Coordinates of C-alpha atoms in Angstrom, one line a residue:
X1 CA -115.5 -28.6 -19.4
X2 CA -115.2 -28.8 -23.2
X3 CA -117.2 -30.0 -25.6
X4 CA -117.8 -33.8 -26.2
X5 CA -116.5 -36.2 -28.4
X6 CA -118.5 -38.6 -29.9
X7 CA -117.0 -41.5 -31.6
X8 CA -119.3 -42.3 -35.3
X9 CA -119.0 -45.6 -37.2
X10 CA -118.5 -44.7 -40.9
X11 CA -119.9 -47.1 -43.3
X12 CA -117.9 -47.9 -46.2
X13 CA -120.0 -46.7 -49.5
X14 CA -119.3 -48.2 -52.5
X15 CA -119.4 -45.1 -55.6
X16 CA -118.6 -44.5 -59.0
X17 CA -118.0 -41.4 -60.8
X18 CA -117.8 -41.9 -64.8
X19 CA -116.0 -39.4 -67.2
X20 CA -115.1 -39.3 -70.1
X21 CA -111.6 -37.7 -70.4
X22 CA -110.5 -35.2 -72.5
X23 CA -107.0 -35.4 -71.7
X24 CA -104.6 -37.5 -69.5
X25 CA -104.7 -34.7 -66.6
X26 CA -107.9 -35.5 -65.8
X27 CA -106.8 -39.6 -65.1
X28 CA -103.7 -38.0 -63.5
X29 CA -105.8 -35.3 -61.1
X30 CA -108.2 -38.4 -60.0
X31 CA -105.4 -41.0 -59.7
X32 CA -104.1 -38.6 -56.9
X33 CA -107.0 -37.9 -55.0
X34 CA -107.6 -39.9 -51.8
X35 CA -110.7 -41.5 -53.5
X36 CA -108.8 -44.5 -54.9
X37 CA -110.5 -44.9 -57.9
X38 CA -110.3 -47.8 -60.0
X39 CA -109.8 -46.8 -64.0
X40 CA -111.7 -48.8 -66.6
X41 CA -110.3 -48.6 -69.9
X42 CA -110.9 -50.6 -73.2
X43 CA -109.1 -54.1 -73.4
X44 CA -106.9 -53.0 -77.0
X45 CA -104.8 -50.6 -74.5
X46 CA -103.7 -53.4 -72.6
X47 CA -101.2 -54.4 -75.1
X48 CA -99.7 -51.1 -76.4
X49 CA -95.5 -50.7 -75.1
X50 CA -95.6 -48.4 -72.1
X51 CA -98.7 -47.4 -71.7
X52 CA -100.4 -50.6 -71.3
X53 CA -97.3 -51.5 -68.6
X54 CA -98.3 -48.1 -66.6
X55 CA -101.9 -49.0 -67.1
X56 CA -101.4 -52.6 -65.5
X57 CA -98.9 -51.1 -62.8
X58 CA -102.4 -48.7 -61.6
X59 CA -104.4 -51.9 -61.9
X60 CA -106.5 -50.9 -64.9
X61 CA -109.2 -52.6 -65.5
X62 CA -109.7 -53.5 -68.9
X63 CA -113.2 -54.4 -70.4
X64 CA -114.5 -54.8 -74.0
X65 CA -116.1 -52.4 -75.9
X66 CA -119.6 -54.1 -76.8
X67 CA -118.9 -56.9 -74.3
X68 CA -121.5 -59.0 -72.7
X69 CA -123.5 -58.1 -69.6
X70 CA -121.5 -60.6 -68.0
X71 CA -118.1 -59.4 -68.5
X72 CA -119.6 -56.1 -67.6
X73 CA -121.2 -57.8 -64.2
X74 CA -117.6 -58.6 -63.5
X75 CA -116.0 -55.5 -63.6
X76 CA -118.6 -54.5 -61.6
X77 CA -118.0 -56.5 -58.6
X78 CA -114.2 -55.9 -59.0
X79 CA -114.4 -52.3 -58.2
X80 CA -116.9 -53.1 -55.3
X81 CA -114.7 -55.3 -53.7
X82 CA -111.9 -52.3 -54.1

């Protein structure tokens, strides 16, 4: 006889790694890891031709620089419920 299987619930964990980019590889290397992160960027890239469409298209989230602890709050719970 083998050895035994055992079948393990995995919990889903909710975490968050922050970097500050020096180029776009680095956006590129985590968009395509099995991680699924969610980007936050700053809300005056949402607007710019072509990059803003690509950023919308990866669902971006866009917060404000110096925004309020709620806005903040909300982003937040956004990428939780990712």
């Amino acid at each position: 006889s083998g050895p035994k299987a055992t079948q393990t619930k995995i919990e889903k964990h909710v975490s968050m790694i922050v970097c500050n980019h020096v180029s776009w590889y680095e956006i590129l290397a985590l968009l395509s890891s099995p991680l699924k992160p969610s980007i936050v960027a700053k809300k005056e890239l949402s607007p710019v031709p072509i990059l803003g469409t690509i950023m919308r298209a990866i669902e971006c989230l866009f917060i404000a620089r110096g925004g309020t602890t709620v806005e903040k709050d909300l982003i937040i719970k956004e990428i939780e419920q990712r």
